[in-house]
Short mmCIF file of C-alpha atoms in Angstrom, two decimals:
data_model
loop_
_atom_site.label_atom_id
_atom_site.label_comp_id
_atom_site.label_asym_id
_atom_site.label_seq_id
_atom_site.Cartn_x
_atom_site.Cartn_y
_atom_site.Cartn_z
CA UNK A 153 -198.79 -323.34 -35.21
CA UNK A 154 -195.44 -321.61 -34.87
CA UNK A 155 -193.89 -318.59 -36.88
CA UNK A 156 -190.48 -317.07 -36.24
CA UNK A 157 -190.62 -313.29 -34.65
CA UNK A 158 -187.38 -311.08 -34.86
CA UNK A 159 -187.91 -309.15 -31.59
CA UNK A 160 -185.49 -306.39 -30.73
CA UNK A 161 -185.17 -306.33 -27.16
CA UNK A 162 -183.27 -304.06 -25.09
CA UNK A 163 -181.22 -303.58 -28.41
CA UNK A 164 -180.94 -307.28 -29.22
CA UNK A 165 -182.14 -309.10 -31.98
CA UNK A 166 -184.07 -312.84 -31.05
CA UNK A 167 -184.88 -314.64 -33.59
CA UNK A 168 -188.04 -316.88 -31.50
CA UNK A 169 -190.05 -319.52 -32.54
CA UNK A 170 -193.45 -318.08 -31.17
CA UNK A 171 -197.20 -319.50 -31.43
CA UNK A 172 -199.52 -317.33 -33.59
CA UNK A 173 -201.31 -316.46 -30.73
CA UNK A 174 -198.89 -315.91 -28.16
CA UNK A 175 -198.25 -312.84 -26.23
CA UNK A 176 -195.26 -310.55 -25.98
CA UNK A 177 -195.07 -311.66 -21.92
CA UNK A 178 -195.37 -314.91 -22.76
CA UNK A 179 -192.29 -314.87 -25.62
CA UNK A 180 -190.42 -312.53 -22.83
CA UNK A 181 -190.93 -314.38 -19.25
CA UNK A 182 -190.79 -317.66 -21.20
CA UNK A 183 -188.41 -317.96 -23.91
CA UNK A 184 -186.05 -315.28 -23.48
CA UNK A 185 -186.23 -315.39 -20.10
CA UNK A 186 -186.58 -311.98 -18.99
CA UNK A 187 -189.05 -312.13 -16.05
CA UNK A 188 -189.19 -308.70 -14.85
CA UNK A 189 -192.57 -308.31 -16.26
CA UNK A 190 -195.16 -310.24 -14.29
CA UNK A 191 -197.78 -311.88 -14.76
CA UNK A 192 -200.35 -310.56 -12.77
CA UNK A 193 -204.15 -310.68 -14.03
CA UNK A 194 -202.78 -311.68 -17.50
CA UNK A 195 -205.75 -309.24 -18.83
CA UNK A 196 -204.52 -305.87 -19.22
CA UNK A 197 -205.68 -304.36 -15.47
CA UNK A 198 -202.91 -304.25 -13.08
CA UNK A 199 -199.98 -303.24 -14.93
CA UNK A 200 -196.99 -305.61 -13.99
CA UNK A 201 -196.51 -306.63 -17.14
CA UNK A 202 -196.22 -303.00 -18.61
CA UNK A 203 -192.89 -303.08 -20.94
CA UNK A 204 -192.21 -299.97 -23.42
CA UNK A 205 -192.93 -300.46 -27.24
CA UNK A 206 -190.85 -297.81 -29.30
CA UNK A 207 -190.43 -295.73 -26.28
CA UNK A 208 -194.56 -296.10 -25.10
CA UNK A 209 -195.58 -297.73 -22.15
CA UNK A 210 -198.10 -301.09 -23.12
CA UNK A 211 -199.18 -304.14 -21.52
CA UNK A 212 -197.31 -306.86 -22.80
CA UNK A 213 -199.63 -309.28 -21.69
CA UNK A 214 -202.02 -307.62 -24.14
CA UNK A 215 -199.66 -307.63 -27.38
CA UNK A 216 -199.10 -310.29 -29.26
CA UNK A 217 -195.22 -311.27 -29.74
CA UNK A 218 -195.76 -311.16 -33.61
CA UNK A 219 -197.23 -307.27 -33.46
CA UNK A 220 -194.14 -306.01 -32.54
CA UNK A 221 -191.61 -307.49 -34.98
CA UNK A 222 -189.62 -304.93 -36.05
CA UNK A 223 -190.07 -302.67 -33.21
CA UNK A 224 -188.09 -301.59 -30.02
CA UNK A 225 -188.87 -303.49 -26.76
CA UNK A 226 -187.94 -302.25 -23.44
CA UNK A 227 -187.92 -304.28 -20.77
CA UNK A 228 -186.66 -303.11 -16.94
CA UNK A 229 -183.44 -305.23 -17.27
CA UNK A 230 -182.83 -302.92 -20.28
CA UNK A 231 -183.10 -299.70 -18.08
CA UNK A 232 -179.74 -301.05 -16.22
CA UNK A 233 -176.38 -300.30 -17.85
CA UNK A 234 -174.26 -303.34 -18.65
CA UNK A 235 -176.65 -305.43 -16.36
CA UNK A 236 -175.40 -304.29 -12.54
CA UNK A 237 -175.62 -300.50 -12.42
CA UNK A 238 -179.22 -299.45 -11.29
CA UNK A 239 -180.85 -296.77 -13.01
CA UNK A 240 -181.81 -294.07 -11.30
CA UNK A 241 -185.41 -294.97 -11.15
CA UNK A 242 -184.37 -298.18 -10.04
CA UNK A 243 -181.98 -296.35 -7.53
CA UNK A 244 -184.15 -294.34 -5.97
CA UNK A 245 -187.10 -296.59 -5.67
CA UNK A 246 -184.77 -298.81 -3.53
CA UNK A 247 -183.50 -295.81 -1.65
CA UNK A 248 -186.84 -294.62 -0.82
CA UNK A 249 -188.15 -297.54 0.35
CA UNK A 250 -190.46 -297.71 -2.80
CA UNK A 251 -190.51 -301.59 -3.19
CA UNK A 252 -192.38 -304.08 -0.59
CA UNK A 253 -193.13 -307.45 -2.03
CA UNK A 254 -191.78 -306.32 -5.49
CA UNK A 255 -194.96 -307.99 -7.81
CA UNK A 256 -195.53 -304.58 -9.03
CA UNK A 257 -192.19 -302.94 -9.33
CA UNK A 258 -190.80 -303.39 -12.76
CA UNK A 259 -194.01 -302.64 -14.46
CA UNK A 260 -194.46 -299.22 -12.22
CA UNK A 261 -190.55 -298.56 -13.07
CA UNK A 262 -191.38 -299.01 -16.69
CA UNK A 263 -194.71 -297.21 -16.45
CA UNK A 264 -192.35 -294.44 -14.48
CA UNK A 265 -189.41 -294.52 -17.08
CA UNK A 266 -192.16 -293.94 -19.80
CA UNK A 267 -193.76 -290.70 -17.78
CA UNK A 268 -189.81 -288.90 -17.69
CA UNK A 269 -188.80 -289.92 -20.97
CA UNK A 270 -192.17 -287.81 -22.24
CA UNK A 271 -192.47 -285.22 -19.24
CA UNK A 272 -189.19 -284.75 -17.09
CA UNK A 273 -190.97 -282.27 -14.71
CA UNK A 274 -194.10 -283.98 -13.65
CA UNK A 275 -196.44 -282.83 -11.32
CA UNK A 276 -197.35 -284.70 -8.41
CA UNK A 277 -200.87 -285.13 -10.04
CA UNK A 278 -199.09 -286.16 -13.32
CA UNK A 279 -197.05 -288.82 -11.72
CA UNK A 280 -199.87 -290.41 -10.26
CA UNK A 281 -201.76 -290.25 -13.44
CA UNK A 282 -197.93 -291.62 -15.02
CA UNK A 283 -198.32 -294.62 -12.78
CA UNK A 284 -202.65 -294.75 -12.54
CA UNK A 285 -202.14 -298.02 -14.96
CA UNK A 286 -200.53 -300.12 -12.19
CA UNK A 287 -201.78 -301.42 -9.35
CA UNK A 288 -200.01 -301.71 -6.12
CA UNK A 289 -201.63 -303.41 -3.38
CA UNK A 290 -198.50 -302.86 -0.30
CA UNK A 291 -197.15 -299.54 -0.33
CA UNK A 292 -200.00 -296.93 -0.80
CA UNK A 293 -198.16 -295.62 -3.60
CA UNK A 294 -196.65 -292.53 -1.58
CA UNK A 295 -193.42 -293.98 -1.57
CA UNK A 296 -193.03 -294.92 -5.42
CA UNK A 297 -194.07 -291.43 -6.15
CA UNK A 298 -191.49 -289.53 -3.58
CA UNK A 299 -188.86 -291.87 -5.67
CA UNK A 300 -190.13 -290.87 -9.05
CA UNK A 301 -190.05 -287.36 -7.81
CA UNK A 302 -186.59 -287.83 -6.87
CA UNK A 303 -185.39 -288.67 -10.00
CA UNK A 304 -187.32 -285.72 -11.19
CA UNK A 305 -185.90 -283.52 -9.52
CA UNK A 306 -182.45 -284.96 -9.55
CA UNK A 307 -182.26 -285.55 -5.99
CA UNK A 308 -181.33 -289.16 -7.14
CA UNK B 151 -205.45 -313.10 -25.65
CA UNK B 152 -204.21 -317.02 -25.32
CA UNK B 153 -207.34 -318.48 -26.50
CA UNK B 154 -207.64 -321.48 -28.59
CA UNK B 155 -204.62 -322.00 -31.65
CA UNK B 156 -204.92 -319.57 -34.40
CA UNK B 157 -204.68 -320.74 -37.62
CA UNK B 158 -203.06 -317.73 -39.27
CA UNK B 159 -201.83 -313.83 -37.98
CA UNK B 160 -201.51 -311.29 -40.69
CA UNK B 161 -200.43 -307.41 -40.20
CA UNK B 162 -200.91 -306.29 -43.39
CA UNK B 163 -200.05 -302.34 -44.39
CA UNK B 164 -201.87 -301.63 -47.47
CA UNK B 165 -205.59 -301.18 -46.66
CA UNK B 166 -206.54 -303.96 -50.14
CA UNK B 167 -204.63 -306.44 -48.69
CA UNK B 168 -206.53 -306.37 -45.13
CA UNK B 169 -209.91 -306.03 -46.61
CA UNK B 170 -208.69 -309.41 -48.59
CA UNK B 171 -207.85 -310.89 -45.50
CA UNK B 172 -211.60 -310.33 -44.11
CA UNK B 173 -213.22 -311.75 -47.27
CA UNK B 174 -211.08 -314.91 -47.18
CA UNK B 175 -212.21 -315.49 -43.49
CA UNK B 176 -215.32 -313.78 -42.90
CA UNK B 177 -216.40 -314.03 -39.08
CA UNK B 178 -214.20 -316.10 -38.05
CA UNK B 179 -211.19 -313.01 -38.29
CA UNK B 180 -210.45 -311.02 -34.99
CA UNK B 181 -209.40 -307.41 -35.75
CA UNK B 182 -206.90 -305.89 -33.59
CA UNK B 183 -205.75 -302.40 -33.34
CA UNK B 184 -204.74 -301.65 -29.72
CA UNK B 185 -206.05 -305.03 -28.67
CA UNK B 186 -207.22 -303.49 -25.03
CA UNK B 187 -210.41 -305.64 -25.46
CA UNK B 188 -208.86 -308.40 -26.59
CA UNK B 189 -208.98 -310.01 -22.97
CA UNK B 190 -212.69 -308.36 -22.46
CA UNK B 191 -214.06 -310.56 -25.44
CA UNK B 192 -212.69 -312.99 -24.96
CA UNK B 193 -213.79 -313.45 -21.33
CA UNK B 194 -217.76 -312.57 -22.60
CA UNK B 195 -217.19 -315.59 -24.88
CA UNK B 196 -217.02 -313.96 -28.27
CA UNK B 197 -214.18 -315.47 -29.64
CA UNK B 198 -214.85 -318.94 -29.41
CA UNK B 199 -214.51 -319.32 -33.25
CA UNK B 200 -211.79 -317.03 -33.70
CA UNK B 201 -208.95 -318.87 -36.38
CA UNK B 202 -207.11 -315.45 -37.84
CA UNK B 203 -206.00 -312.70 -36.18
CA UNK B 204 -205.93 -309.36 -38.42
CA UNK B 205 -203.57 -306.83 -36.87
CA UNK B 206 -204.28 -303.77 -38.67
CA UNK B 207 -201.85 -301.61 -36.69
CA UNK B 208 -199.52 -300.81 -39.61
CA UNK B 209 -202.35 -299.90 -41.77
CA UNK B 210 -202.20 -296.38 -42.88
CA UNK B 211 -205.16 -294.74 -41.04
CA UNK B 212 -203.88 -293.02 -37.95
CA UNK B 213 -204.31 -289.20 -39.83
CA UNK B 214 -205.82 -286.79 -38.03
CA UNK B 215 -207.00 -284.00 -39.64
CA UNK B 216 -209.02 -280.57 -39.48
CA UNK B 217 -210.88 -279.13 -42.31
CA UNK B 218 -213.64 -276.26 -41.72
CA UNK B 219 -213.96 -277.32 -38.00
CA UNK B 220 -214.56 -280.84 -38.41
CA UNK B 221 -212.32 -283.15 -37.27
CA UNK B 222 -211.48 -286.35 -39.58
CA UNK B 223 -209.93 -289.33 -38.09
CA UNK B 224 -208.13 -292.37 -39.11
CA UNK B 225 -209.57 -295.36 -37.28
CA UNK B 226 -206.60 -296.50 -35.89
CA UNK B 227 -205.10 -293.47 -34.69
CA UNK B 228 -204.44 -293.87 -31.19
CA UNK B 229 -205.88 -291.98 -27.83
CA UNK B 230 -202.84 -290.41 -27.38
CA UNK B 231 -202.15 -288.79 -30.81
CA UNK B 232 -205.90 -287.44 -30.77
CA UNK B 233 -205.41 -286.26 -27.11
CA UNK B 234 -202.55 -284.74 -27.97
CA UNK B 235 -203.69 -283.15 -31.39
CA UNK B 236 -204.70 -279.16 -31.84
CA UNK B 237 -208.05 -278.91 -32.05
CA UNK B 238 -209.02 -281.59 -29.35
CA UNK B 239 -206.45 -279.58 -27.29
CA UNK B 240 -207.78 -276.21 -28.15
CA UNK B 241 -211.62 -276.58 -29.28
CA UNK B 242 -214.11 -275.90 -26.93
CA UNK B 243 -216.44 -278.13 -29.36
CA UNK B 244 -214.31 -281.14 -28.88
CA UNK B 245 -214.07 -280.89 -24.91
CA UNK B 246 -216.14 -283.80 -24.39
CA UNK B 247 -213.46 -285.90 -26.29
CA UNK B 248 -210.92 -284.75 -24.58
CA UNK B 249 -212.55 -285.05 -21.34
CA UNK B 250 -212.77 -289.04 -21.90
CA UNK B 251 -209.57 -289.87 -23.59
CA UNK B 252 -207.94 -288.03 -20.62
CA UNK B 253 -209.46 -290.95 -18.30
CA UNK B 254 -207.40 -293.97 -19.51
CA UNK B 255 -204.05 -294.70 -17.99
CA UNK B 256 -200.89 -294.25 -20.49
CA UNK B 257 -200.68 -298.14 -21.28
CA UNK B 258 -203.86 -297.42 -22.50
CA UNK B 259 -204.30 -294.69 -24.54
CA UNK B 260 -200.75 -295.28 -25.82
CA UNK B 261 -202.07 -297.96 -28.21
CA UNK B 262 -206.12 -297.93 -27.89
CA UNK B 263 -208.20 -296.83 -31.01
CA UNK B 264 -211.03 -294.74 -31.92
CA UNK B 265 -212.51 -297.90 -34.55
CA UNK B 266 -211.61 -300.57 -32.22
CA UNK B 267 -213.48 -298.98 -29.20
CA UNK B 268 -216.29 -298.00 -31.75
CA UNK B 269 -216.64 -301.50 -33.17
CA UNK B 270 -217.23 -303.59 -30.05
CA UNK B 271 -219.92 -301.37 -29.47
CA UNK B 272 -219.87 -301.21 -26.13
CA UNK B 273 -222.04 -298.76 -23.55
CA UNK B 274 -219.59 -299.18 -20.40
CA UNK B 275 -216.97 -297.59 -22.94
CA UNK B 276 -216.17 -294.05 -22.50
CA UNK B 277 -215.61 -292.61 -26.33
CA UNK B 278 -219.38 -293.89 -27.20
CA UNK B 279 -220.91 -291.81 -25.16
CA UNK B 280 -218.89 -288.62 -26.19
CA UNK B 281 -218.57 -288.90 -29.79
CA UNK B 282 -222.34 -289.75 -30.14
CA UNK B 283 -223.05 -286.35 -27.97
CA UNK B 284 -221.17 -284.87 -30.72
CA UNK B 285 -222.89 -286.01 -33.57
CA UNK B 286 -219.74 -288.64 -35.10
CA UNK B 287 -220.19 -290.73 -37.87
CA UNK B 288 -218.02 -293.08 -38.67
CA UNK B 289 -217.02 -294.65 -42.70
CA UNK B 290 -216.35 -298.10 -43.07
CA UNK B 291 -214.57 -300.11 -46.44
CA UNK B 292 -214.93 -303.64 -47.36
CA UNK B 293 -214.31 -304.72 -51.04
CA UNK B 294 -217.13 -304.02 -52.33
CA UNK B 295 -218.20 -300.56 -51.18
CA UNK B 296 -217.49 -297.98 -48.75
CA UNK B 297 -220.58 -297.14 -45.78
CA UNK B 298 -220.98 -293.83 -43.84
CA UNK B 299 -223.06 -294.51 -40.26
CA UNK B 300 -224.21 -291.58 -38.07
CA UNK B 301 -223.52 -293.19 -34.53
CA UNK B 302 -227.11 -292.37 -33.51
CA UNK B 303 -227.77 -295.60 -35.88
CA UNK B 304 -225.08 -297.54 -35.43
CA UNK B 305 -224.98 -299.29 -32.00
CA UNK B 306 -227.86 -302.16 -32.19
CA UNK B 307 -227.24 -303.66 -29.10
CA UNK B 308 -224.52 -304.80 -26.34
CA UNK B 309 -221.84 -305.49 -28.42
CA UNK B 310 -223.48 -305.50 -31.74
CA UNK B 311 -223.29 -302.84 -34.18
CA UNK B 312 -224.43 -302.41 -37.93
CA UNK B 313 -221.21 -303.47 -39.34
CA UNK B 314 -221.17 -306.31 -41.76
CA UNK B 315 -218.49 -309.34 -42.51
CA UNK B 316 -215.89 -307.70 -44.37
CA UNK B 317 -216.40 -304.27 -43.22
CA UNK B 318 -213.50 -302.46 -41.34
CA UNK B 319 -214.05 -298.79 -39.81
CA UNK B 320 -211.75 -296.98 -42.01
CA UNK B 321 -212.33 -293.54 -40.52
CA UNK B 322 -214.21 -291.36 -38.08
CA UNK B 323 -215.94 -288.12 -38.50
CA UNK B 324 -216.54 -285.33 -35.83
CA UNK B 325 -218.20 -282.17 -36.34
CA UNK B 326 -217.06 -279.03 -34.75
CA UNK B 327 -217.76 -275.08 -34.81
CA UNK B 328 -217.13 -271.82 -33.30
CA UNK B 329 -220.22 -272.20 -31.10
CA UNK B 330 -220.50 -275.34 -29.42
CA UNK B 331 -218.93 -276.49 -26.26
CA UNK B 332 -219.23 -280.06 -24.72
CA UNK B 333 -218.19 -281.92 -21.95
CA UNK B 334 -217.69 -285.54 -20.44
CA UNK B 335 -217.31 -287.08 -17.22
CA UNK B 336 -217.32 -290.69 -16.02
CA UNK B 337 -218.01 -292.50 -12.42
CA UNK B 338 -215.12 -295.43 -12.38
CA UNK B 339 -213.44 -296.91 -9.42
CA UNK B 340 -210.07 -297.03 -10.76
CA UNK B 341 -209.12 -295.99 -13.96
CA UNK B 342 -208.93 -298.81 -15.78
CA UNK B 343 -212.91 -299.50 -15.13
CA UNK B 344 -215.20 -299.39 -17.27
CA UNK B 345 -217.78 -296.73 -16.85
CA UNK B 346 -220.14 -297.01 -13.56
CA UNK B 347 -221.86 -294.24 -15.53
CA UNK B 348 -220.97 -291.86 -17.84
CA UNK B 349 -222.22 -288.64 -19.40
CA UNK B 350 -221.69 -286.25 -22.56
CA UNK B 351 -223.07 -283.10 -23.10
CA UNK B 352 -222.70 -280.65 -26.29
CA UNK B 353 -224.26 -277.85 -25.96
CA UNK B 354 -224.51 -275.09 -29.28
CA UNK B 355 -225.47 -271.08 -28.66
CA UNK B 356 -226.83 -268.90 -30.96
CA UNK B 357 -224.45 -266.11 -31.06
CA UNK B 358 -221.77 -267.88 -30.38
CA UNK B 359 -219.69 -268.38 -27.17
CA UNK B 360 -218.46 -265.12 -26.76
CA UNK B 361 -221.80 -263.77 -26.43
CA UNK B 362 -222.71 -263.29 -22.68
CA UNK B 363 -226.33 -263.71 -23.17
CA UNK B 364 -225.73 -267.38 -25.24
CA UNK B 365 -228.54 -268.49 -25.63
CA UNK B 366 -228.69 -271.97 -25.64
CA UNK B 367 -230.37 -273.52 -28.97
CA UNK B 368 -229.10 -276.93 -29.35
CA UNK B 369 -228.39 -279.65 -26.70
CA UNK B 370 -227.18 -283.27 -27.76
CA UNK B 371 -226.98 -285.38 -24.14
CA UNK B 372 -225.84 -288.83 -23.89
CA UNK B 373 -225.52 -291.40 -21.06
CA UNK B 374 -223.90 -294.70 -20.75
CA UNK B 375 -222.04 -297.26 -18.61
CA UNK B 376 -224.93 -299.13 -17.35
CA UNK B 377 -227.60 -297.85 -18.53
CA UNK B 378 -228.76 -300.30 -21.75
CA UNK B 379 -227.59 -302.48 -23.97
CA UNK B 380 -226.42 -299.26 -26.17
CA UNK B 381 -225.88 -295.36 -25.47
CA UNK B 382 -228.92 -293.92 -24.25
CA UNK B 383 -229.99 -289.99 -25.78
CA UNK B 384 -231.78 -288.19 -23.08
CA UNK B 385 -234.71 -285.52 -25.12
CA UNK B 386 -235.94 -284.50 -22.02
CA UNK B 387 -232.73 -283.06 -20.58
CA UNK B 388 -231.93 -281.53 -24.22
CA UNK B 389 -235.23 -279.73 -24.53
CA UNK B 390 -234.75 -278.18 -21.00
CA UNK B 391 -231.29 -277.31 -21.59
CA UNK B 392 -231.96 -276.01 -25.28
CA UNK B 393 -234.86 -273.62 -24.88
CA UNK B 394 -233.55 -270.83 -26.14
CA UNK B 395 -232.45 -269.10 -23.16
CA UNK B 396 -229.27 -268.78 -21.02
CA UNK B 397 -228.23 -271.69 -18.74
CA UNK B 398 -228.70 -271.19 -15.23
CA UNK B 399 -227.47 -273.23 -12.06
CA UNK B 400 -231.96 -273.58 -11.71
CA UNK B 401 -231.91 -275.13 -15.45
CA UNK B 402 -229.54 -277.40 -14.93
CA UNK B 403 -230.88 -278.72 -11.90
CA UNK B 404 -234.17 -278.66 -12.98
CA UNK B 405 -232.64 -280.28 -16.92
CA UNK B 406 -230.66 -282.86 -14.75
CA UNK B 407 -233.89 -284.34 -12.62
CA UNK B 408 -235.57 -285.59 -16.47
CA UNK B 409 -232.84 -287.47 -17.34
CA UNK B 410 -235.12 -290.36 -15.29
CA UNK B 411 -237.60 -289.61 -17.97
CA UNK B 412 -235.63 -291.51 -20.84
CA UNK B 413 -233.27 -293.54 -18.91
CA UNK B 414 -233.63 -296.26 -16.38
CA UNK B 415 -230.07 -297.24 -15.01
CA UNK B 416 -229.22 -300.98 -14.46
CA UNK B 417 -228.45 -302.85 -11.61
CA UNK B 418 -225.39 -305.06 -11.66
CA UNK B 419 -222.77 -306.69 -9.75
CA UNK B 420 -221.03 -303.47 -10.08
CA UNK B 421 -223.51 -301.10 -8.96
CA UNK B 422 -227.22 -301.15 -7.99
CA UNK B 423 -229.69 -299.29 -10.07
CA UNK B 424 -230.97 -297.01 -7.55
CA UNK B 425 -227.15 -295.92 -6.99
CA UNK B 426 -226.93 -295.61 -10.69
CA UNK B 427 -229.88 -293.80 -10.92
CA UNK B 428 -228.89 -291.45 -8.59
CA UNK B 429 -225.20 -290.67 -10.06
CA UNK B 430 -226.97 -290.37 -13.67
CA UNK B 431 -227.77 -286.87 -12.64
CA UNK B 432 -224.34 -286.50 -10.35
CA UNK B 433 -222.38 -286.81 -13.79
CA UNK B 434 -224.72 -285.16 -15.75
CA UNK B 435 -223.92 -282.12 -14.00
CA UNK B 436 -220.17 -282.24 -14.00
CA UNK B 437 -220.31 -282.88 -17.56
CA UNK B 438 -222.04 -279.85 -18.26
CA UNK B 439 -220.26 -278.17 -15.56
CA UNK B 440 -217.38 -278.60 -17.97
CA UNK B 441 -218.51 -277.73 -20.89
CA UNK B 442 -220.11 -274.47 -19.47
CA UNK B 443 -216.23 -274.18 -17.80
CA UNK B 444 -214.93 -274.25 -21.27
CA UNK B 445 -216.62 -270.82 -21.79
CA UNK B 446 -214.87 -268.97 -19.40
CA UNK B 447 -211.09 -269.90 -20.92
#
């Protein structure tokens, strides 16, 4: 059975024909086409599908599409102004050398964006705690926090 | 959270309208708050029979509030506004709860609940275990009639609790004073896990904290992870720790060894039980290493 969701995201409006049951990743990756959040262990333990529900990190593979009517989605093509400038996160996780394979990037950005929009002057043990919801399994995670340091501490 | 089609999805905010919504479907209704277990029970098999999803999210029972130092809380107020509220903040009494809400990552405790972790009743859960060492009870409202548990009485087994069809935790209820301090700590292997083992201590003195001497009177010690198909209360460590007297490094070593006395750990896929058995008193001792720490702030 279908129902139609009005989902802001990233300051639009969709108006999406969405099963009862279905999840926010699934409405995202798969009818709007967004597929920066992954779909990693579809069960709410490694983080790639984090997105930001008015302005708090979640796992989107763990909300349904029709629980967030009415509220604000982020997504990490929304952290990108007019589509092809980089953010700063996303700057200096490139610049660092902060991305390998890329699985677990956007959700870490996201999880990232949602630790400096609370707490601008983290800690280094308040990063990691930022980013302890996502899993990374190439870099060893010193390199994602050096770049969310950077953008910390306005470096980038 | 894909399981089989639902025939309805309702997120009701008036509190009438969602107790409606449980009489009409009874059993077969999934309540979701946070939905971080969603995935969890669905894996174990539990919602098999699941047609309606209830999403009581907008429901108007996230206050927190603080009234002659107990703490009252809406059920689905979220980990993050309790962590971040005064009194777990700033009350020694409440350190146990803020020791285990402080383990979740942010995805986590940004939408997680106090009910729904209560209500699927489940010992590798972290907030069991602490609010039972501080004596919680929890209220709970169908249509016909309102219930008060104590937690000591409300987890039956592994994933069963005393709650009936119809009944939704409305609210929970945590006692608090000038004179207790607790503590929590957890063995986990990342922090999304569920508990290896966990422990809660509370610990009450007679003249207070301030007083140098405090003497220890009242001990409330609670283990979980895998240790049983609910919480387990440990008497034996209580009575040693609550003898009257001051609480030495020799007491708590001594208070830590009995914990064997009431609880036999498990032995899973995730950890044997003589590993278990062993870390039992490991976290024991860092979680009343923190609530004794708690006295020197």
């Amino acid at each position: 059975m279908k129902r139609i969701a009005r989902l802001n995201v990233n300051g639009e409006i969709h108006e999406v024909a969405v099963n009862l049951q279905e999840t926010l990743l699934n409405t995202l990756r798969d009818q709007l086409d967004l597929k920066g959040a992954k779909r990693g262990c579809d069960s709410g333990g490694c983080g790639c599908c984090t997105v930001m529900v008015d302005g708090r990190a979640r796992y989107s593979c763990m909300t349904y599409a029709l629980s967030v009517e009415g509220k604000e989605i982020k997504t990490v093509e929304g952290l990108n102004e007019g589509g092809t400038t980089l953010s700063r996160l996303q700057e200096a996780f490139v610049k660092k050398g902060a991305v390998q394979c890329g699985y677990c990037t956007c959700g870490i950005i996201m999880a990232a964006q949602n630790l400096l929009e609370t707490n601008p002057n983290p800690t280094d043990e308040e990063i990691r705690k930022g980013i302890s919801g996502n899993l990374c399994r190439c870099t060893g995670y010193t390199k994602i926090v050096e770049a969310i340091q950077d953008v910390a501490t306005g470096v980038t | 959270m894909s399981f089989a089609d639902l025939s309805d999805f309702q997120q009701p905010r008036d509190l009438q309208d969602a107790l409606l919504i449980l009489d009409k479907y009874g059993d077969d209704t999934l309540i979701v708050a946070g939905g971080t277990f969603v995935h969890g029970l669905n894996a174990r098999g539990f919602l098999d029979e699941v047609e309606v999803v209830l999403d009581i999210s907008e429901l108007p029972l996230k206050n927190i509030s603080h009234s002659k130092g107990n703490l009252s809380i809406g059920s689905t107020a979220t980990y993050n506004d309790l962590l971040n509220s005064r009194p777990v903040q700033s009350m020694a009494a409440f350190g146990a709860l803020k020791d285990a809400l402080g383990y979740p990552p942010p995805q986590i405790v940004n939408v997680a609940t106090i009910g729904g972790c209560l209500a699927a009743s489940c010992p590798l859960f972290d907030l069991p275990t602490a609010i039972s060492a501080l004596g919680g009870t929890l209220t709970s409202e169908s249509s016909a009639r309102k219930k008060t548990y104590s937690l000591d009485k409300f987890f039956t087994g592994l994933f069963e609790s005393s709650l009936g069809t119809g009944e939704l935790i409305t609210a929970i209820e945590i006692p608090g004073n000038d004179k207790s301090t607790s503590g929590f700590s957890k063995l986990e292997t990342n922090a999304n896990d569920l508990a290896i083992i966990n422990a809660a201590v509370s610990l009450t003195f007679k003249s207070g904290l301030l007083n140098r001497k405090r003497k220890c009177i009242t001990a409330r010690v609670f283990l979980g992870g895998g240790v049983g198909d609910t919480v387990m209360r440990s008497p034996s460590v209580e009575a040693i720790l609550s003898d009257g007297e001051p609480i030495t490094d020799d007491k708590i070593e001594n208070a830590v060894a009995a914990a064997k006395i009431d609880v036999t750990a498990q032995g899973d896929h995730r950890a044997s039980a003589k590993y278990r058995q062993k870390m039992i008193e490991v976290y024991l001792k860092k979680a009343i290493a923190r609530a004794m720490a708690r006295l020197e702030t």
